[in-house]
């Protein structure tokens, strides 16, 4: 049965219980205001007993923090979840070592074996996810290669981040409500072996491609849901046939242009 797509309102989660108002004020001021909230909210995601019993921890939540570049993950306390222990000192722009502002606010996970496999970065101002993401993610996650779920919705991304293709365990990727114009930039994700759910709706590429859903479904042969709607066997058959014809026409056009 097809899932009902949620409204495209700015939210850090598609679960209405997780929705919160967009932050206001300067980024640094906002981050500081949330320090006390973060320390308490970590204990409301699930009970301590539940967390100790489960090896999979809650998502690491960096949504609604007005983040503009991924480097800010180094100096921003997550809204909830348990990040890797931050270093005691950071290097500033002049090369001097300064005390890490996260040092005193870091919250240790209740279970040393707990795995964080989900990352929420929606409702920020990211325009790109550069290769440096691979370095920074190792500083916030103990085992970044286990990343299986990422939310980058409601940002300002102009292309599908190619860096995501490095994470073979990704099962869910949310990219809706960005500024992605070229649908073909999503090709970088087609070889992710475990990808089952993808969102791209609310981007310009949805409006500029008449057969948007057929193209994306045909491009991603293993996904089970697109834009929160289940891909039925009939949908799959139609999309596979359409995409095969699309590739043949594209190849014929390319060959003629070289004649």
PDB file of C-alpha atoms in Angstrom:
ATOM      1  CA  UNK A   1       0.000   0.000   0.000  1.00  0.00           C
ATOM      2  CA  UNK A   2       1.385   3.400  -0.936  1.00  0.00           C
ATOM      3  CA  UNK A   3       2.488   5.626   1.904  1.00  0.00           C
ATOM      4  CA  UNK A   4       0.988   9.100   2.102  1.00  0.00           C
ATOM      5  CA  UNK A   5       3.712  11.653   1.346  1.00  0.00           C
ATOM      6  CA  UNK A   6       4.183  14.213   4.096  1.00  0.00           C
ATOM      7  CA  UNK A   7       3.746  17.916   3.385  1.00  0.00           C
ATOM      8  CA  UNK A   8       6.888  19.760   2.361  1.00  0.00           C
ATOM      9  CA  UNK A   9       7.163  21.820   5.506  1.00  0.00           C
ATOM     10  CA  UNK A  10      10.583  22.541   6.968  1.00  0.00           C
ATOM     11  CA  UNK A  11      11.154  19.804   9.491  1.00  0.00           C
ATOM     12  CA  UNK A  12      14.120  17.878  10.781  1.00  0.00           C
ATOM     13  CA  UNK A  13      12.127  14.673  10.750  1.00  0.00           C
ATOM     14  CA  UNK A  14       9.255  13.254   8.781  1.00  0.00           C
ATOM     15  CA  UNK A  15       7.770  11.986  12.000  1.00  0.00           C
ATOM     16  CA  UNK A  16       5.369  14.699  13.260  1.00  0.00           C
ATOM     17  CA  UNK A  17       6.473  13.969  16.812  1.00  0.00           C
ATOM     18  CA  UNK A  18      10.001  15.032  15.884  1.00  0.00           C
ATOM     19  CA  UNK A  19       9.051  18.287  14.148  1.00  0.00           C
ATOM     20  CA  UNK A  20      10.244  21.467  15.787  1.00  0.00           C
ATOM     21  CA  UNK A  21      10.237  25.153  14.872  1.00  0.00           C
ATOM     22  CA  UNK A  22      13.119  26.497  12.835  1.00  0.00           C
ATOM     23  CA  UNK A  23      15.881  28.063  15.003  1.00  0.00           C
ATOM     24  CA  UNK A  24      16.358  31.786  15.107  1.00  0.00           C
ATOM     25  CA  UNK A  25      19.246  34.052  15.989  1.00  0.00           C
ATOM     26  CA  UNK A  26      22.914  33.781  15.101  1.00  0.00           C
ATOM     27  CA  UNK A  27      24.426  30.320  14.658  1.00  0.00           C
ATOM     28  CA  UNK A  28      26.804  30.631  17.607  1.00  0.00           C
ATOM     29  CA  UNK A  29      24.148  32.107  19.839  1.00  0.00           C
ATOM     30  CA  UNK A  30      21.719  29.413  18.845  1.00  0.00           C
ATOM     31  CA  UNK A  31      24.263  26.646  19.464  1.00  0.00           C
ATOM     32  CA  UNK A  32      25.010  27.969  22.938  1.00  0.00           C
ATOM     33  CA  UNK A  33      21.313  28.295  23.793  1.00  0.00           C
ATOM     34  CA  UNK A  34      20.854  24.612  23.002  1.00  0.00           C
ATOM     35  CA  UNK A  35      23.753  23.314  25.098  1.00  0.00           C
ATOM     36  CA  UNK A  36      21.619  22.721  28.192  1.00  0.00           C
ATOM     37  CA  UNK A  37      18.753  21.387  26.074  1.00  0.00           C
ATOM     38  CA  UNK A  38      21.077  18.931  24.354  1.00  0.00           C
ATOM     39  CA  UNK A  39      22.387  17.470  27.591  1.00  0.00           C
ATOM     40  CA  UNK A  40      18.872  16.768  28.817  1.00  0.00           C
ATOM     41  CA  UNK A  41      17.359  15.723  25.479  1.00  0.00           C
ATOM     42  CA  UNK A  42      19.851  12.892  25.097  1.00  0.00           C
ATOM     43  CA  UNK A  43      18.005  11.068  27.842  1.00  0.00           C
ATOM     44  CA  UNK A  44      14.567  11.471  26.283  1.00  0.00           C
ATOM     45  CA  UNK A  45      15.171   9.683  23.002  1.00  0.00           C
ATOM     46  CA  UNK A  46      14.754   6.363  24.772  1.00  0.00           C
ATOM     47  CA  UNK A  47      15.159   5.177  28.346  1.00  0.00           C
ATOM     48  CA  UNK A  48      18.617   4.262  29.605  1.00  0.00           C
ATOM     49  CA  UNK A  49      17.517   0.649  30.032  1.00  0.00           C
ATOM     50  CA  UNK A  50      16.344   0.534  26.411  1.00  0.00           C
ATOM     51  CA  UNK A  51      19.609   2.014  25.177  1.00  0.00           C
ATOM     52  CA  UNK A  52      21.701  -0.390  27.194  1.00  0.00           C
ATOM     53  CA  UNK A  53      19.696  -3.293  25.850  1.00  0.00           C
ATOM     54  CA  UNK A  54      20.057  -2.220  22.228  1.00  0.00           C
ATOM     55  CA  UNK A  55      23.409  -1.998  20.414  1.00  0.00           C
ATOM     56  CA  UNK A  56      21.930   0.523  17.968  1.00  0.00           C
ATOM     57  CA  UNK A  57      21.756   4.010  19.410  1.00  0.00           C
ATOM     58  CA  UNK A  58      19.489   6.922  18.484  1.00  0.00           C
ATOM     59  CA  UNK A  59      20.264   9.115  15.437  1.00  0.00           C
ATOM     60  CA  UNK A  60      22.913  11.766  15.820  1.00  0.00           C
ATOM     61  CA  UNK A  61      20.804  14.877  15.302  1.00  0.00           C
ATOM     62  CA  UNK A  62      22.348  18.014  13.778  1.00  0.00           C
ATOM     63  CA  UNK A  63      19.091  19.318  12.303  1.00  0.00           C
ATOM     64  CA  UNK A  64      17.847  22.896  12.832  1.00  0.00           C
ATOM     65  CA  UNK A  65      21.281  24.200  13.826  1.00  0.00           C
ATOM     66  CA  UNK A  66      21.802  26.664  10.947  1.00  0.00           C
ATOM     67  CA  UNK A  67      24.844  24.713   9.763  1.00  0.00           C
ATOM     68  CA  UNK A  68      26.277  26.131   6.544  1.00  0.00           C
ATOM     69  CA  UNK A  69      29.385  23.975   6.051  1.00  0.00           C
ATOM     70  CA  UNK A  70      30.153  20.471   7.297  1.00  0.00           C
ATOM     71  CA  UNK A  71      33.183  21.721   9.218  1.00  0.00           C
ATOM     72  CA  UNK A  72      30.762  23.142  11.777  1.00  0.00           C
ATOM     73  CA  UNK A  73      30.023  19.600  12.971  1.00  0.00           C
ATOM     74  CA  UNK A  74      33.363  19.808  14.769  1.00  0.00           C
ATOM     75  CA  UNK A  75      32.205  22.631  17.008  1.00  0.00           C
ATOM     76  CA  UNK A  76      28.456  22.080  17.359  1.00  0.00           C
ATOM     77  CA  UNK A  77      26.843  19.902  19.977  1.00  0.00           C
ATOM     78  CA  UNK A  78      24.168  17.611  18.441  1.00  0.00           C
ATOM     79  CA  UNK A  79      20.585  18.132  19.541  1.00  0.00           C
ATOM     80  CA  UNK A  80      20.371  14.486  20.564  1.00  0.00           C
ATOM     81  CA  UNK A  81      22.269  11.252  20.124  1.00  0.00           C
ATOM     82  CA  UNK A  82      25.780  10.333  21.183  1.00  0.00           C
ATOM     83  CA  UNK A  83      28.723  11.576  19.174  1.00  0.00           C
ATOM     84  CA  UNK A  84      32.298  10.340  19.427  1.00  0.00           C
ATOM     85  CA  UNK A  85      34.288  11.926  22.243  1.00  0.00           C
ATOM     86  CA  UNK A  86      35.572  15.290  20.967  1.00  0.00           C
ATOM     87  CA  UNK A  87      39.256  16.215  21.334  1.00  0.00           C
ATOM     88  CA  UNK A  88      40.248  18.473  24.229  1.00  0.00           C
ATOM     89  CA  UNK A  89      41.720  21.101  21.923  1.00  0.00           C
ATOM     90  CA  UNK A  90      41.058  22.527  18.455  1.00  0.00           C
ATOM     91  CA  UNK A  91      43.253  24.515  16.111  1.00  0.00           C
ATOM     92  CA  UNK A  92      41.930  27.990  15.310  1.00  0.00           C
ATOM     93  CA  UNK A  93      42.433  29.958  12.070  1.00  0.00           C
ATOM     94  CA  UNK A  94      45.789  31.288  13.265  1.00  0.00           C
ATOM     95  CA  UNK A  95      47.078  27.796  14.041  1.00  0.00           C
ATOM     96  CA  UNK A  96      46.797  28.207  17.803  1.00  0.00           C
ATOM     97  CA  UNK A  97      45.376  25.433  19.956  1.00  0.00           C
ATOM     98  CA  UNK A  98      42.255  26.464  21.855  1.00  0.00           C
ATOM     99  CA  UNK A  99      40.036  24.576  24.286  1.00  0.00           C
ATOM    100  CA  UNK A 100      37.307  22.668  22.482  1.00  0.00           C
ATOM    101  CA  UNK A 101      33.942  24.239  23.448  1.00  0.00           C
ATOM    102  CA  UNK A 102      32.331  20.782  23.269  1.00  0.00           C
ATOM    103  CA  UNK A 103      34.650  19.276  25.874  1.00  0.00           C
ATOM    104  CA  UNK A 104      32.477  20.000  28.933  1.00  0.00           C
ATOM    105  CA  UNK A 105      29.149  19.343  27.229  1.00  0.00           C
ATOM    106  CA  UNK A 106      29.948  15.967  25.699  1.00  0.00           C
ATOM    107  CA  UNK A 107      27.544  13.225  26.815  1.00  0.00           C
ATOM    108  CA  UNK A 108      28.940   9.712  26.892  1.00  0.00           C
ATOM    109  CA  UNK A 109      26.790   6.906  25.506  1.00  0.00           C
ATOM    110  CA  UNK A 110      25.424   4.610  28.251  1.00  0.00           C
ATOM    111  CA  UNK A 111      26.749   1.571  26.411  1.00  0.00           C
ATOM    112  CA  UNK A 112      30.302   1.338  25.041  1.00  0.00           C
ATOM    113  CA  UNK A 113      29.075  -1.030  22.338  1.00  0.00           C
ATOM    114  CA  UNK A 114      26.325   1.283  21.149  1.00  0.00           C
ATOM    115  CA  UNK A 115      26.368   1.955  17.403  1.00  0.00           C
ATOM    116  CA  UNK A 116      25.221   5.212  15.862  1.00  0.00           C
ATOM    117  CA  UNK A 117      24.140   4.458  12.309  1.00  0.00           C
ATOM    118  CA  UNK A 118      21.813   7.378  11.526  1.00  0.00           C
ATOM    119  CA  UNK A 119      22.659  11.027  10.913  1.00  0.00           C
ATOM    120  CA  UNK A 120      20.140  13.873  10.798  1.00  0.00           C
ATOM    121  CA  UNK A 121      21.374  17.037   9.074  1.00  0.00           C
ATOM    122  CA  UNK A 122      18.117  18.363   7.679  1.00  0.00           C
ATOM    123  CA  UNK A 123      16.832  21.944   7.935  1.00  0.00           C
ATOM    124  CA  UNK A 124      20.198  23.625   7.667  1.00  0.00           C
ATOM    125  CA  UNK A 125      21.883  25.730   4.979  1.00  0.00           C
ATOM    126  CA  UNK A 126      24.288  23.255   3.403  1.00  0.00           C
ATOM    127  CA  UNK A 127      25.012  23.957  -0.276  1.00  0.00           C
ATOM    128  CA  UNK A 128      27.301  20.958  -0.774  1.00  0.00           C
ATOM    129  CA  UNK A 129      28.761  17.920   0.935  1.00  0.00           C
ATOM    130  CA  UNK A 130      32.456  18.038  -0.022  1.00  0.00           C
ATOM    131  CA  UNK A 131      35.027  15.212   0.251  1.00  0.00           C
ATOM    132  CA  UNK A 132      36.020  16.661   3.637  1.00  0.00           C
ATOM    133  CA  UNK A 133      32.807  15.071   4.924  1.00  0.00           C
ATOM    134  CA  UNK A 134      34.698  11.752   5.005  1.00  0.00           C
ATOM    135  CA  UNK A 135      37.198  13.216   7.450  1.00  0.00           C
ATOM    136  CA  UNK A 136      34.724  15.065   9.625  1.00  0.00           C
ATOM    137  CA  UNK A 137      32.326  12.150   9.919  1.00  0.00           C
ATOM    138  CA  UNK A 138      35.158  10.079  11.396  1.00  0.00           C
ATOM    139  CA  UNK A 139      35.408  12.694  14.142  1.00  0.00           C
ATOM    140  CA  UNK A 140      31.759  12.409  15.183  1.00  0.00           C
ATOM    141  CA  UNK A 141      31.007   8.714  14.565  1.00  0.00           C
ATOM    142  CA  UNK A 142      33.018   5.816  15.961  1.00  0.00           C
ATOM    143  CA  UNK A 143      32.309   3.640  12.943  1.00  0.00           C
ATOM    144  CA  UNK A 144      31.236   5.899  10.059  1.00  0.00           C
ATOM    145  CA  UNK A 145      31.238   3.010   7.581  1.00  0.00           C
ATOM    146  CA  UNK A 146      28.198   1.662   9.443  1.00  0.00           C
ATOM    147  CA  UNK A 147      26.185   4.735   8.427  1.00  0.00           C
ATOM    148  CA  UNK A 148      22.881   3.377   7.118  1.00  0.00           C
ATOM    149  CA  UNK A 149      20.495   6.342   7.262  1.00  0.00           C
ATOM    150  CA  UNK A 150      21.066  10.021   6.464  1.00  0.00           C
ATOM    151  CA  UNK A 151      18.677  12.958   6.276  1.00  0.00           C
ATOM    152  CA  UNK A 152      19.871  15.950   4.239  1.00  0.00           C
ATOM    153  CA  UNK A 153      16.422  17.313   3.437  1.00  0.00           C
ATOM    154  CA  UNK A 154      15.544  21.016   3.507  1.00  0.00           C
ATOM    155  CA  UNK A 155      19.042  22.264   2.783  1.00  0.00           C
ATOM    156  CA  UNK A 156      20.397  24.209  -0.208  1.00  0.00           C
ATOM    157  CA  UNK A 157      22.168  21.329  -1.960  1.00  0.00           C
ATOM    158  CA  UNK A 158      22.521  21.954  -5.699  1.00  0.00           C
ATOM    159  CA  UNK A 159      23.674  18.453  -6.625  1.00  0.00           C
ATOM    160  CA  UNK A 160      23.353  14.970  -5.180  1.00  0.00           C
ATOM    161  CA  UNK A 161      26.507  14.608  -3.032  1.00  0.00           C
ATOM    162  CA  UNK A 162      28.880  12.122  -4.672  1.00  0.00           C
ATOM    163  CA  UNK A 163      30.607  11.587  -1.327  1.00  0.00           C
ATOM    164  CA  UNK A 164      27.613   9.500  -0.205  1.00  0.00           C
ATOM    165  CA  UNK A 165      28.596   6.792  -2.676  1.00  0.00           C
ATOM    166  CA  UNK A 166      31.446   5.872  -0.297  1.00  0.00           C
ATOM    167  CA  UNK A 167      29.034   4.557   2.336  1.00  0.00           C
ATOM    168  CA  UNK A 168      28.051   1.088   1.161  1.00  0.00           C
ATOM    169  CA  UNK A 169      25.715   0.430   4.096  1.00  0.00           C
ATOM    170  CA  UNK A 170      23.397   3.338   3.322  1.00  0.00           C
ATOM    171  CA  UNK A 171      19.838   2.061   3.292  1.00  0.00           C
ATOM    172  CA  UNK A 172      17.922   5.355   3.452  1.00  0.00           C
ATOM    173  CA  UNK A 173      18.828   8.729   1.919  1.00  0.00           C
ATOM    174  CA  UNK A 174      16.606  11.804   2.245  1.00  0.00           C
ATOM    175  CA  UNK A 175      17.423  14.605  -0.211  1.00  0.00           C
ATOM    176  CA  UNK A 176      14.001  16.179  -0.677  1.00  0.00           C
ATOM    177  CA  UNK A 177      13.390  19.936  -0.613  1.00  0.00           C
ATOM    178  CA  UNK A 178      16.817  21.021  -1.779  1.00  0.00           C
ATOM    179  CA  UNK A 179      17.915  22.860  -4.940  1.00  0.00           C
ATOM    180  CA  UNK A 180      18.982  19.904  -7.068  1.00  0.00           C
ATOM    181  CA  UNK A 181      18.401  20.757 -10.738  1.00  0.00           C
ATOM    182  CA  UNK A 182      20.169  17.951 -12.585  1.00  0.00           C
ATOM    183  CA  UNK A 183      18.608  14.552 -12.040  1.00  0.00           C
ATOM    184  CA  UNK A 184      21.623  12.803 -13.544  1.00  0.00           C
ATOM    185  CA  UNK A 185      23.731  13.806 -10.520  1.00  0.00           C
ATOM    186  CA  UNK A 186      21.853  11.049  -8.672  1.00  0.00           C
ATOM    187  CA  UNK A 187      23.715   8.470 -10.799  1.00  0.00           C
ATOM    188  CA  UNK A 188      26.487   8.497  -8.212  1.00  0.00           C
ATOM    189  CA  UNK A 189      24.204   6.577  -5.815  1.00  0.00           C
ATOM    190  CA  UNK A 190      22.916   3.808  -8.100  1.00  0.00           C
ATOM    191  CA  UNK A 191      25.603   1.318  -7.075  1.00  0.00           C
ATOM    192  CA  UNK A 192      24.909   1.526  -3.339  1.00  0.00           C
ATOM    193  CA  UNK A 193      24.049  -2.145  -2.708  1.00  0.00           C
ATOM    194  CA  UNK A 194      21.742  -1.667   0.284  1.00  0.00           C
ATOM    195  CA  UNK A 195      19.867   1.477  -0.740  1.00  0.00           C
ATOM    196  CA  UNK A 196      16.126   0.844  -0.400  1.00  0.00           C
ATOM    197  CA  UNK A 197      14.550   4.248   0.237  1.00  0.00           C
ATOM    198  CA  UNK A 198      15.319   7.533  -1.536  1.00  0.00           C
ATOM    199  CA  UNK A 199      13.662  10.960  -1.599  1.00  0.00           C
ATOM    200  CA  UNK A 200      14.247  13.653  -4.220  1.00  0.00           C
ATOM    201  CA  UNK A 201      10.857  15.344  -4.402  1.00  0.00           C
ATOM    202  CA  UNK A 202      10.615  19.066  -3.823  1.00  0.00           C
ATOM    203  CA  UNK A 203      13.731  19.712  -5.924  1.00  0.00           C
ATOM    204  CA  UNK A 204      13.729  21.594  -9.259  1.00  0.00           C
ATOM    205  CA  UNK A 205      14.625  18.324 -11.027  1.00  0.00           C
ATOM    206  CA  UNK A 206      11.189  16.968 -10.159  1.00  0.00           C
ATOM    207  CA  UNK A 207       9.522  19.792 -12.091  1.00  0.00           C
ATOM    208  CA  UNK A 208      11.878  19.882 -15.074  1.00  0.00           C
ATOM    209  CA  UNK A 209      11.658  16.153 -15.820  1.00  0.00           C
ATOM    210  CA  UNK A 210       8.247  15.196 -17.196  1.00  0.00           C
ATOM    211  CA  UNK A 211       8.821  11.517 -16.408  1.00  0.00           C
ATOM    212  CA  UNK A 212      10.636  12.153 -13.142  1.00  0.00           C
ATOM    213  CA  UNK A 213       9.279   9.156 -11.217  1.00  0.00           C
ATOM    214  CA  UNK A 214       9.782   6.712 -14.087  1.00  0.00           C
ATOM    215  CA  UNK A 215      13.344   7.944 -14.601  1.00  0.00           C
ATOM    216  CA  UNK A 216      14.355   7.699 -10.949  1.00  0.00           C
ATOM    217  CA  UNK A 217      12.683   4.332 -10.412  1.00  0.00           C
ATOM    218  CA  UNK A 218      14.320   2.976 -13.561  1.00  0.00           C
ATOM    219  CA  UNK A 219      17.686   4.412 -12.583  1.00  0.00           C
ATOM    220  CA  UNK A 220      17.586   2.820  -9.117  1.00  0.00           C
ATOM    221  CA  UNK A 221      16.728  -0.820  -9.740  1.00  0.00           C
ATOM    222  CA  UNK A 222      16.803  -1.936  -6.095  1.00  0.00           C
ATOM    223  CA  UNK A 223      14.938   0.763  -4.172  1.00  0.00           C
ATOM    224  CA  UNK A 224      11.593  -0.151  -2.626  1.00  0.00           C
ATOM    225  CA  UNK A 225      10.244   3.333  -1.906  1.00  0.00           C
ATOM    226  CA  UNK A 226      10.681   6.651  -3.718  1.00  0.00           C
ATOM    227  CA  UNK A 227       9.555   9.896  -2.102  1.00  0.00           C
ATOM    228  CA  UNK A 228       7.814   7.920   0.680  1.00  0.00           C
ATOM    229  CA  UNK A 229       5.695   6.003  -1.813  1.00  0.00           C
ATOM    230  CA  UNK A 230       6.053   2.250  -2.250  1.00  0.00           C
ATOM    231  CA  UNK A 231       7.220   1.059  -5.668  1.00  0.00           C
ATOM    232  CA  UNK A 232       4.823  -1.724  -6.665  1.00  0.00           C
ATOM    233  CA  UNK A 233       5.649  -4.559  -9.029  1.00  0.00           C
ATOM    234  CA  UNK A 234       3.624  -2.778 -11.718  1.00  0.00           C
ATOM    235  CA  UNK A 235       5.522   0.456 -11.079  1.00  0.00           C
ATOM    236  CA  UNK A 236       8.789  -1.437 -11.376  1.00  0.00           C
ATOM    237  CA  UNK A 237       7.832  -3.098 -14.640  1.00  0.00           C
ATOM    238  CA  UNK A 238       6.756   0.188 -16.216  1.00  0.00           C
ATOM    239  CA  UNK A 239       9.837   2.040 -14.982  1.00  0.00           C
ATOM    240  CA  UNK A 240      12.282  -0.633 -16.138  1.00  0.00           C
ATOM    241  CA  UNK A 241      10.736  -0.639 -19.615  1.00  0.00           C
ATOM    242  CA  UNK A 242      10.668   3.137 -19.812  1.00  0.00           C
ATOM    243  CA  UNK A 243      14.250   3.502 -18.635  1.00  0.00           C
ATOM    244  CA  UNK A 244      15.520   0.907 -21.105  1.00  0.00           C
ATOM    245  CA  UNK A 245      13.883   2.850 -23.959  1.00  0.00           C
ATOM    246  CA  UNK A 246      15.252   6.098 -22.549  1.00  0.00           C
ATOM    247  CA  UNK A 247      18.816   4.731 -22.559  1.00  0.00           C
ATOM    248  CA  UNK A 248      18.448   3.414 -26.133  1.00  0.00           C
ATOM    249  CA  UNK A 249      17.205   6.783 -27.378  1.00  0.00           C
ATOM    250  CA  UNK A 250      19.970   8.546 -25.505  1.00  0.00           C
ATOM    251  CA  UNK A 251      22.628   6.265 -27.005  1.00  0.00           C
ATOM    252  CA  UNK A 252      21.183   6.658 -30.539  1.00  0.00           C
ATOM    253  CA  UNK A 253      21.179  10.434 -30.182  1.00  0.00           C
ATOM    254  CA  UNK A 254      24.741  10.371 -28.909  1.00  0.00           C
ATOM    255  CA  UNK A 255      25.886   8.180 -31.848  1.00  0.00           C
ATOM    256  CA  UNK A 256      24.253  10.454 -34.406  1.00  0.00           C
ATOM    257  CA  UNK A 257      25.934  13.501 -32.909  1.00  0.00           C
ATOM    258  CA  UNK A 258      29.327  11.885 -33.535  1.00  0.00           C
ATOM    259  CA  UNK A 259      28.579  10.976 -37.171  1.00  0.00           C
TER     260      UNK A 259
END
